[in-house]
XYZ file of C-alpha atoms in Angstrom:
580
model
C 6.190 -8.075 -29.876
C 4.050 -9.739 -27.224
C 2.807 -6.629 -25.439
C 1.331 -7.015 -21.929
C -2.075 -5.593 -21.110
C -2.292 -2.051 -19.747
C -3.179 -3.380 -16.307
C -0.116 -5.640 -16.223
C 2.234 -2.796 -17.152
C 0.721 -0.516 -14.508
C 1.199 -3.262 -11.905
C 4.925 -3.348 -12.750
C 5.162 0.465 -12.621
C 3.365 0.550 -9.265
C 5.628 -2.127 -7.807
C 8.828 -0.352 -8.895
C 7.710 3.054 -7.642
C 6.524 1.656 -4.313
C 9.925 0.058 -3.750
C 12.310 2.669 -5.155
C 10.396 5.966 -5.315
C 7.609 5.910 -2.684
C 7.239 9.700 -2.671
C 6.504 9.652 -6.400
C 4.279 6.594 -6.039
C 2.144 8.512 -3.547
C 1.298 11.075 -6.260
C -0.557 8.536 -8.423
C -4.289 9.137 -8.137
C -6.876 6.395 -7.509
C -8.749 4.837 -10.461
C -11.145 7.059 -12.364
C -14.841 6.115 -12.012
C -16.224 4.590 -15.176
C -19.117 7.062 -15.052
C -16.643 9.954 -15.098
C -14.909 8.554 -18.172
C -18.226 8.121 -19.982
C -19.231 11.684 -19.099
C -15.937 12.986 -20.532
C -16.527 11.040 -23.748
C -19.958 12.651 -24.109
C -18.548 16.105 -23.403
C -15.793 15.789 -26.000
C -17.885 13.881 -28.519
C -15.321 11.125 -29.004
C -14.930 7.632 -27.538
C -11.689 7.190 -25.617
C -9.321 4.534 -27.032
C -9.658 1.287 -25.022
C -6.048 1.539 -23.803
C -6.735 4.999 -22.364
C -9.846 3.756 -20.555
C -7.871 0.860 -19.103
C -5.096 3.216 -17.951
C -7.508 5.660 -16.327
C -9.153 2.741 -14.562
C -5.734 2.042 -12.996
C -4.825 5.649 -12.116
C -6.711 8.856 -12.795
C -3.574 10.789 -13.589
C -1.139 12.314 -11.103
C -1.335 14.787 -8.221
C 0.925 17.700 -9.135
C 3.814 18.747 -6.934
C 7.562 18.445 -6.510
C 7.334 14.656 -6.183
C 4.887 14.152 -9.050
C 5.505 11.404 -11.576
C 6.565 13.281 -14.706
C 7.292 11.405 -17.931
C 10.702 12.797 -18.778
C 10.221 16.201 -20.461
C 6.567 15.616 -21.379
C 5.012 16.276 -17.968
C 2.660 14.385 -15.691
C -0.082 11.999 -16.837
C -3.479 13.620 -17.293
C -6.525 12.890 -15.174
C -9.952 12.731 -16.804
C -10.606 16.349 -15.826
C -7.284 17.418 -17.383
C -8.193 15.650 -20.641
C -11.510 17.481 -20.866
C -10.022 20.862 -19.949
C -7.009 20.668 -22.291
C -8.973 19.197 -25.197
C -11.615 21.894 -24.891
C -8.933 24.593 -24.897
C -7.045 23.125 -27.839
C -10.281 22.414 -29.696
C -10.998 26.124 -29.813
C -7.562 26.771 -31.300
C -7.580 23.987 -33.896
C -11.296 24.156 -34.783
C -11.794 20.528 -33.777
C -14.508 21.140 -31.201
C -17.512 20.903 -33.540
C -16.470 17.588 -35.108
C -15.020 15.969 -31.976
C -11.412 15.940 -30.907
C -8.869 14.263 -33.182
C -6.407 13.789 -30.319
C -6.598 13.544 -26.540
C -3.841 14.760 -24.193
C -1.981 11.965 -22.419
C 0.357 14.206 -20.385
C 0.098 17.765 -19.116
C 3.283 18.920 -20.829
C 6.432 20.507 -19.514
C 4.542 23.684 -18.556
C 1.607 21.665 -17.150
C -0.666 23.120 -19.805
C -0.466 20.804 -22.859
C 2.782 22.475 -23.958
C 5.284 19.916 -25.249
C 2.827 17.168 -24.293
C 2.045 13.656 -25.482
C -1.310 12.881 -27.086
C -3.353 9.887 -28.239
C -4.752 10.120 -31.762
C -8.505 9.562 -32.055
C -9.034 9.925 -35.787
C -10.289 6.587 -37.242
C -7.664 4.815 -39.288
C -4.386 2.908 -38.973
C -2.946 5.404 -36.457
C -5.911 5.368 -34.075
C -4.660 5.248 -30.485
C -1.059 6.133 -31.403
C 1.095 8.128 -28.956
C 2.381 11.342 -30.556
C 3.953 14.559 -29.330
C 2.885 18.150 -29.914
C 4.993 21.195 -29.182
C 2.936 24.147 -27.885
C -0.146 22.007 -28.346
C -0.204 22.434 -32.120
C 3.099 21.432 -33.778
C 3.194 17.617 -34.121
C 6.351 15.611 -33.558
C 7.390 12.074 -32.761
C 8.767 11.329 -29.288
C 12.252 9.732 -29.218
C 10.684 6.264 -29.034
C 7.367 6.413 -30.961
C 4.676 4.053 -29.656
C 1.883 2.640 -31.847
C -0.438 2.538 -28.816
C -0.676 3.490 -25.160
C -0.379 -0.208 -24.422
C 3.097 -0.244 -26.030
C 3.946 3.051 -24.321
C 3.167 1.780 -20.808
C 4.940 -1.522 -21.480
C 8.069 0.467 -22.470
C 7.720 2.621 -19.339
C 7.502 -0.459 -17.097
C 10.482 -2.003 -18.896
C 12.532 1.189 -18.530
C 11.849 1.494 -14.804
C 12.558 -2.146 -14.007
C 15.608 -2.459 -16.246
C 17.072 1.038 -16.093
C 16.637 1.446 -19.842
C 16.215 4.717 -21.755
C 12.651 5.985 -22.145
C 11.645 9.058 -24.149
C 15.331 9.906 -24.468
C 15.973 9.807 -20.699
C 17.075 7.162 -18.193
C 15.023 6.626 -14.999
C 16.587 6.789 -11.558
C 15.425 7.120 -7.932
C 16.803 9.854 -5.669
C 15.538 10.382 -2.123
C 12.378 8.410 -2.851
C 11.594 10.359 -6.021
C 11.636 9.348 -9.675
C 14.079 11.441 -11.695
C 15.078 11.288 -15.354
C 18.743 11.535 -16.327
C 19.695 13.036 -19.702
C 23.202 11.608 -20.031
C 23.558 9.507 -23.159
C 26.389 7.152 -24.053
C 26.673 4.554 -26.793
C 28.762 1.509 -25.770
C 30.946 0.047 -28.501
C 31.175 -3.614 -29.593
C 28.064 -4.966 -27.862
C 27.572 -8.704 -27.438
C 25.555 -9.988 -30.413
C 22.929 -12.634 -29.549
C 22.360 -13.364 -33.254
C 26.067 -13.868 -33.961
C 26.261 -16.293 -31.053
C 23.146 -18.092 -32.300
C 24.836 -18.593 -35.674
C 27.462 -20.793 -34.008
C 24.842 -23.166 -32.569
C 22.851 -26.048 -34.021
C 19.101 -26.301 -33.744
C 18.044 -28.944 -31.187
C 16.777 -31.934 -33.143
C 14.604 -33.714 -30.579
C 13.429 -33.662 -27.010
C 16.011 -34.499 -24.350
C 15.645 -37.928 -22.728
C 12.697 -37.957 -20.374
C 13.597 -37.876 -16.741
C 12.726 -41.242 -15.261
C 10.793 -41.175 -12.038
C 11.824 -43.735 -9.423
C 9.559 -46.746 -9.193
C 8.449 -47.748 -5.740
C 7.130 -51.238 -5.038
C 3.537 -51.636 -4.057
C 1.991 -54.455 -2.127
C 1.265 -56.456 -5.246
C 4.837 -56.289 -6.487
C 6.582 -56.887 -3.176
C 8.014 -60.292 -2.374
C 5.656 -62.359 -0.233
C 6.461 -62.735 3.431
C 8.197 -65.926 4.565
C 5.773 -68.750 5.263
C 5.049 -69.127 8.893
C 7.063 -66.091 9.889
C 4.017 -64.448 11.377
C 5.314 -61.029 10.350
C 3.689 -58.323 8.252
C 5.398 -56.221 5.581
C 4.691 -52.491 5.406
C 5.134 -50.900 1.952
C 4.975 -47.243 0.948
C 3.725 -45.933 -2.385
C 4.862 -42.454 -3.488
C 2.145 -40.531 -5.268
C 2.246 -37.145 -6.969
C -0.338 -34.421 -7.054
C -2.613 -35.080 -10.058
C -1.912 -32.728 -12.925
C -4.762 -30.625 -14.284
C -6.096 -31.438 -17.720
C -3.894 -29.885 -20.465
C -5.182 -26.654 -21.947
C -6.004 -26.550 -25.655
C -3.388 -25.267 -28.091
C -4.337 -21.726 -29.128
C -1.485 -20.299 -31.244
C -1.530 -17.096 -33.248
C -2.539 -18.104 -36.769
C -2.859 -16.197 -40.064
C -4.717 -17.299 -43.221
C -4.073 -15.905 -46.723
C -6.296 -16.813 -49.666
C -4.549 -18.391 -52.653
C -0.969 -18.229 -51.380
C 1.344 -21.211 -51.117
C 3.033 -21.986 -47.780
C 6.423 -21.151 -49.315
C 5.188 -17.753 -50.480
C 3.707 -17.075 -47.050
C 7.041 -17.838 -45.388
C 8.843 -15.548 -47.824
C 6.445 -12.662 -47.190
C 6.772 -13.105 -43.426
C 10.558 -12.721 -43.629
C 11.776 -16.320 -43.199
C 15.508 -16.814 -42.653
C 16.499 -19.094 -45.592
C 18.944 -21.338 -43.736
C 16.329 -22.278 -41.127
C 13.612 -23.596 -43.467
C 12.712 -27.246 -42.799
C 9.730 -29.422 -41.702
C 8.820 -29.375 -37.993
C 5.863 -30.403 -35.867
C 4.697 -27.976 -33.211
C 6.637 -29.595 -30.371
C 9.845 -29.403 -32.410
C 9.123 -25.741 -33.137
C 8.598 -25.028 -29.441
C 11.847 -26.769 -28.563
C 13.660 -24.732 -31.213
C 12.429 -21.310 -30.091
C 13.251 -22.106 -26.461
C 16.903 -22.699 -27.377
C 19.732 -20.196 -27.759
C 19.797 -21.133 -31.456
C 16.637 -19.080 -32.042
C 17.982 -15.982 -30.230
C 14.395 -15.085 -29.271
C 13.339 -14.786 -32.909
C 9.827 -16.032 -33.753
C 9.390 -19.294 -35.639
C 6.488 -19.956 -37.986
C 5.145 -23.149 -39.522
C 3.133 -22.879 -42.722
C 0.606 -25.191 -44.336
C -2.420 -25.146 -46.635
C -6.085 -25.779 -46.010
C -9.074 -25.357 -48.317
C -7.513 -22.826 -50.688
C -5.945 -20.840 -47.850
C -2.313 -20.907 -46.793
C -1.904 -20.617 -43.053
C 0.957 -20.038 -40.639
C 1.241 -20.443 -36.883
C 3.655 -18.620 -34.609
C 5.898 -19.916 -31.838
C 8.048 -17.807 -29.509
C 9.616 -14.444 -30.172
C 7.572 -11.294 -30.596
C 3.986 -11.374 -31.867
C 3.946 -10.654 -35.601
C 0.753 -11.415 -37.458
C -1.331 -8.359 -36.468
C 1.453 -5.825 -37.131
C 0.471 -3.374 -39.911
C 3.699 -3.985 -41.868
C 3.084 -7.746 -41.802
C -0.572 -7.382 -42.760
C 0.429 -5.238 -45.740
C 3.011 -7.752 -46.924
C 0.802 -10.816 -46.504
C -2.349 -9.350 -48.027
C -0.762 -7.876 -51.182
C -2.991 -9.100 -54.022
C -5.139 -11.242 -51.722
C -7.044 -11.169 -48.426
C -5.882 -12.155 -44.979
C -7.548 -13.179 -41.719
C -5.576 -13.271 -38.452
C -6.549 -14.908 -35.165
C -4.320 -13.882 -32.264
C -4.261 -14.493 -28.550
C -2.045 -12.430 -26.259
C -2.805 -13.013 -22.576
C -6.293 -11.688 -21.879
C -6.901 -10.442 -25.426
C -8.201 -12.447 -28.382
C -8.618 -10.661 -31.715
C -9.758 -11.380 -35.253
C -8.022 -8.978 -37.669
C -8.446 -8.512 -41.420
C -6.520 -7.076 -44.378
C -7.092 -7.008 -48.129
C -4.839 -6.129 -51.060
C -2.102 -4.613 -48.906
C -4.447 -2.513 -46.772
C -5.154 -3.454 -43.127
C -8.802 -2.910 -42.263
C -9.612 -0.099 -39.799
C -9.214 -0.985 -36.138
C -12.928 -0.645 -35.571
C -13.428 -3.705 -37.797
C -11.129 -5.792 -35.616
C -13.155 -8.130 -33.435
C -11.624 -8.130 -29.975
C -12.473 -9.831 -26.701
C -10.818 -8.897 -23.404
C -11.084 -11.437 -20.599
C -10.820 -10.604 -16.889
C -8.110 -12.449 -15.016
C -9.180 -15.477 -13.037
C -9.401 -14.410 -9.364
C -6.772 -15.605 -6.887
C -4.640 -17.153 -9.621
C -0.937 -16.403 -9.875
C 1.452 -17.362 -12.610
C 3.630 -16.304 -15.492
C 4.216 -17.611 -19.033
C 4.781 -21.087 -17.570
C 1.296 -21.257 -16.084
C -0.473 -22.407 -19.246
C 1.959 -25.283 -19.712
C 1.075 -26.492 -16.220
C -2.624 -26.444 -16.997
C -3.343 -23.152 -15.186
C -5.723 -21.015 -17.238
C -5.239 -17.397 -16.169
C -7.734 -16.118 -18.739
C -10.559 -18.681 -19.137
C -12.711 -16.113 -20.936
C -10.022 -15.723 -23.611
C -9.769 -19.496 -24.019
C -13.496 -19.643 -24.721
C -13.354 -16.605 -27.038
C -10.597 -18.209 -29.140
C -12.796 -21.292 -29.621
C -15.738 -19.100 -30.647
C -13.567 -17.311 -33.209
C -12.588 -20.673 -34.724
C -16.301 -21.193 -35.412
C -16.483 -17.707 -36.982
C -13.635 -18.633 -39.347
C -15.597 -21.649 -40.546
C -18.949 -19.887 -40.833
C -17.779 -16.681 -42.554
C -14.700 -17.793 -44.505
C -15.062 -21.556 -44.897
C -11.795 -22.088 -42.965
C -11.807 -25.246 -40.879
C -8.894 -25.145 -38.478
C -8.190 -27.210 -35.367
C -4.884 -26.450 -33.572
C -4.941 -29.862 -31.889
C -4.991 -31.641 -35.269
C -2.380 -29.369 -36.840
C 0.134 -29.543 -33.975
C 1.523 -33.089 -34.510
C 1.760 -32.591 -38.297
C 5.134 -31.724 -39.780
C 4.864 -28.413 -41.631
C 7.556 -26.373 -43.334
C 8.761 -23.767 -40.858
C 11.492 -21.187 -40.388
C 12.778 -18.525 -38.053
C 11.699 -15.001 -38.957
C 13.752 -11.875 -39.291
C 10.818 -9.564 -38.483
C 9.759 -7.009 -41.069
C 10.451 -3.332 -40.428
C 7.627 -1.239 -39.009
C 5.784 1.174 -41.258
C 7.293 4.651 -41.364
C 5.180 7.547 -40.048
C 2.813 9.182 -42.491
C 4.313 12.052 -44.502
C 1.524 14.307 -43.194
C 2.920 14.050 -39.638
C 4.766 17.341 -39.278
C 8.180 17.331 -37.553
C 8.953 19.506 -34.531
C 10.075 23.111 -34.901
C 12.734 22.620 -32.244
C 14.889 19.689 -31.168
C 15.924 20.309 -27.589
C 17.162 23.897 -27.594
C 18.025 23.831 -31.307
C 15.785 25.917 -33.594
C 15.319 23.486 -36.480
C 12.557 25.509 -38.136
C 14.755 28.600 -38.339
C 17.602 26.633 -39.910
C 15.230 25.200 -42.510
C 13.805 28.621 -43.390
C 17.264 30.165 -43.845
C 18.957 27.359 -45.779
C 18.528 26.400 -49.455
C 17.181 22.826 -49.782
C 20.317 21.318 -51.325
C 22.640 22.819 -48.725
C 20.241 21.691 -46.000
C 20.317 18.150 -47.337
C 24.118 18.111 -47.272
C 24.098 19.443 -43.699
C 21.590 16.825 -42.522
C 23.608 14.099 -44.279
C 26.638 15.226 -42.271
C 24.631 14.837 -39.062
C 23.514 11.399 -40.232
C 27.147 10.352 -40.728
C 28.002 11.557 -37.214
C 25.070 9.574 -35.809
C 26.203 6.461 -37.686
C 29.718 6.897 -36.311
C 28.517 7.479 -32.724
C 26.454 4.304 -32.734
C 28.809 2.149 -34.786
C 26.412 1.304 -37.609
C 28.862 2.726 -40.154
C 30.922 -0.450 -39.585
C 28.290 -2.460 -41.475
C 29.096 -2.568 -45.212
C 25.459 -2.025 -46.213
C 25.283 1.165 -44.120
C 28.714 2.380 -45.257
C 27.673 1.957 -48.904
C 24.390 3.780 -48.287
C 26.166 6.720 -46.612
C 28.625 6.917 -49.504
C 25.797 6.991 -52.039
C 24.000 9.675 -50.027
C 27.091 11.909 -49.997
C 27.482 11.428 -53.752
C 23.839 12.309 -54.341
C 22.881 8.824 -55.556
C 19.638 6.966 -54.731
C 19.600 4.350 -51.955
C 17.350 1.291 -51.908
C 15.944 0.354 -48.522
C 13.101 -2.132 -49.039
C 12.503 -5.044 -46.678
C 14.466 -7.559 -48.799
C 17.286 -5.216 -49.887
C 20.656 -5.744 -48.145
C 20.248 -2.482 -46.226
C 16.716 -3.429 -45.183
C 17.880 -6.873 -44.036
C 20.613 -5.235 -41.957
C 18.039 -2.959 -40.323
C 15.754 -5.913 -39.612
C 18.710 -7.732 -38.059
C 19.396 -4.789 -35.746
C 15.770 -4.819 -34.610
C 16.073 -8.544 -33.893
C 19.256 -7.893 -31.890
C 17.376 -5.400 -29.703
C 14.602 -7.875 -28.951
C 17.041 -10.720 -28.255
C 19.173 -8.569 -25.946
C 16.088 -7.419 -24.037
C 14.913 -10.986 -23.523
C 18.376 -12.230 -22.511
C 18.471 -9.592 -19.782
C 15.433 -11.304 -18.289
C 16.932 -14.806 -18.385
C 18.137 -16.560 -15.249
C 21.757 -16.947 -16.352
C 21.409 -20.517 -17.614
C 21.807 -19.571 -21.282
C 25.162 -19.901 -23.003
C 25.498 -16.173 -23.736
C 24.749 -13.193 -21.531
C 24.288 -9.525 -22.304
C 24.543 -6.485 -20.068
C 22.443 -3.369 -19.833
C 25.188 -1.584 -21.761
C 24.905 -4.134 -24.582
C 21.166 -3.557 -24.737
C 21.644 0.218 -24.769
C 24.080 -0.117 -27.667
C 21.680 -2.218 -29.741
C 18.834 0.213 -29.085
C 21.033 3.102 -30.198
C 22.058 1.253 -33.369
C 18.463 0.345 -34.150
C 17.343 3.964 -33.697
C 20.209 5.220 -35.856
C 19.286 2.768 -38.608
C 15.682 3.981 -38.352
C 16.926 7.554 -38.803
C 18.867 6.485 -41.919
C 15.717 4.853 -43.294
C 13.758 8.055 -42.676
C 16.436 10.062 -44.522
C 16.056 7.751 -47.520
C 12.256 7.508 -47.517
C 10.728 10.587 -45.815
C 10.758 14.345 -46.416
C 14.039 15.906 -45.334
C 12.656 17.928 -42.421
C 11.085 14.869 -40.792
C 14.332 12.913 -41.164
C 16.353 15.830 -39.810
C 14.284 15.942 -36.619
C 14.762 12.216 -36.021
C 18.512 12.372 -36.689
C 19.057 15.277 -34.302
C 16.898 13.640 -31.618
C 19.024 10.495 -31.768
C 22.406 12.262 -31.679
C 24.228 11.488 -28.428
C 26.437 14.587 -28.484
C 24.743 17.127 -30.750
C 25.846 20.751 -30.327
C 23.781 23.750 -31.357
C 26.585 25.186 -33.436
C 27.091 21.979 -35.429
C 24.093 22.639 -37.670
C 25.365 26.078 -38.623
C 28.866 24.695 -39.225
C 27.507 21.985 -41.517
C 25.503 24.537 -43.492
C 28.591 26.749 -43.952
C 30.613 23.751 -45.148
C 27.888 22.466 -47.517
């Protein structure tokens, strides 16, 4: 997905709180001094992830009190001093102090002491900067909506506040000027399907007829005055404000050595019925239509022994770990992306994304006194001139270091084979990530210790079936078949291209399309409600829980399944064990 910068998400959070929950908004602390952040990094012996620095530079945590901004059941955001204090305390317990902290507290926890808190991982590797939960400061768990970065986390928080969507398993509300989190969970049935509606439409073939501007006569084209009349003719010429020079095309682009364009499209998850040649303008027209249902569209070509693909619309794809793994299998990949103020050059080889520290990234400050949204660039307004220049510099790096000569302006008018994407599923969490000991007030660890593995598996499968029924995913034949095979003790295939995997990818696409349709101005031919969006999110999460049951250790899957249940009772687990 196209994720806004930390500063943009905080601006949306601030605006919502100021309007709906001013008492809670007043508890947000001023920005942390950069010198204080640097001193904390020296004290803890670890550099803070860039997203954390950006967040602290917006607000240095929260002032505690009855009106404080808590994040559902995970407590208030930490200030720099809280991070140092909690990390030092936990470092003594986990023996991390001598080698530098492996995680930094993001919230103060439900007991305001790093108990049941959220953390940012600091260990170098693919999960650097990821938001994770820890019960009692030591038992790791995934929050209800895991976030690969604080940037994603804050974007989800801003989206939840402004749209009334669930966040961390709770729904935000404002009562007497305070932010409160409601725990009621319902799963609407039969949600409106943006992708089903899109399947009834045809892709727009060409641009609509250009609107003709009225022509006004000028002095040269006006009829001459009558001879000898002695009169003068006054003519008016209508002029428009001159448009600024168009900005250069700077799409996200990925290069893979030795692949063909067709193979690149297949690895990216192209929808077969949408494959055909398009130039860039045709691709832009397509993704702006209801036919695309907010799915991304890629165009693929070949240049100097490298296949390349460019992205239009939808959610950003090329730098996602799952996509990098798929594209780089048996080869090497270079990705150039631009998302608002950020330009990045990312690498992967033989199915392994390179560590984040090898990613070359440039962040550009926003141009002062310039307002605008996604439409601004089309009107020639450059909100991030530093990023525009950085993208051009990275094009030179591609040529110098990889021999890739690429000019978006030359590629744009060329017809290249393109297709809509059904985005690949995200990577599952690492098996080493331990699940929580408790889910709500249910003692999961005790149940596991007292139950033989086979009986436990049957009991968890029963909970999975209830979750599928609650959310409605058991109406899909691929899911129904998978549940039947699970209950009969048979293996279930769930790779990206398997029917079950395609169904799960479709559900993820439905969530993104429903979210984007909620933001539309009502001019589209299909509309969705907040209840529709909630239903698709619930189905997507339930499908993710099914995938974890198939692919991960049982205890990790059990925690996810119980967390996603809308009406789980403490006695259900014991009942399922007795019936197993």
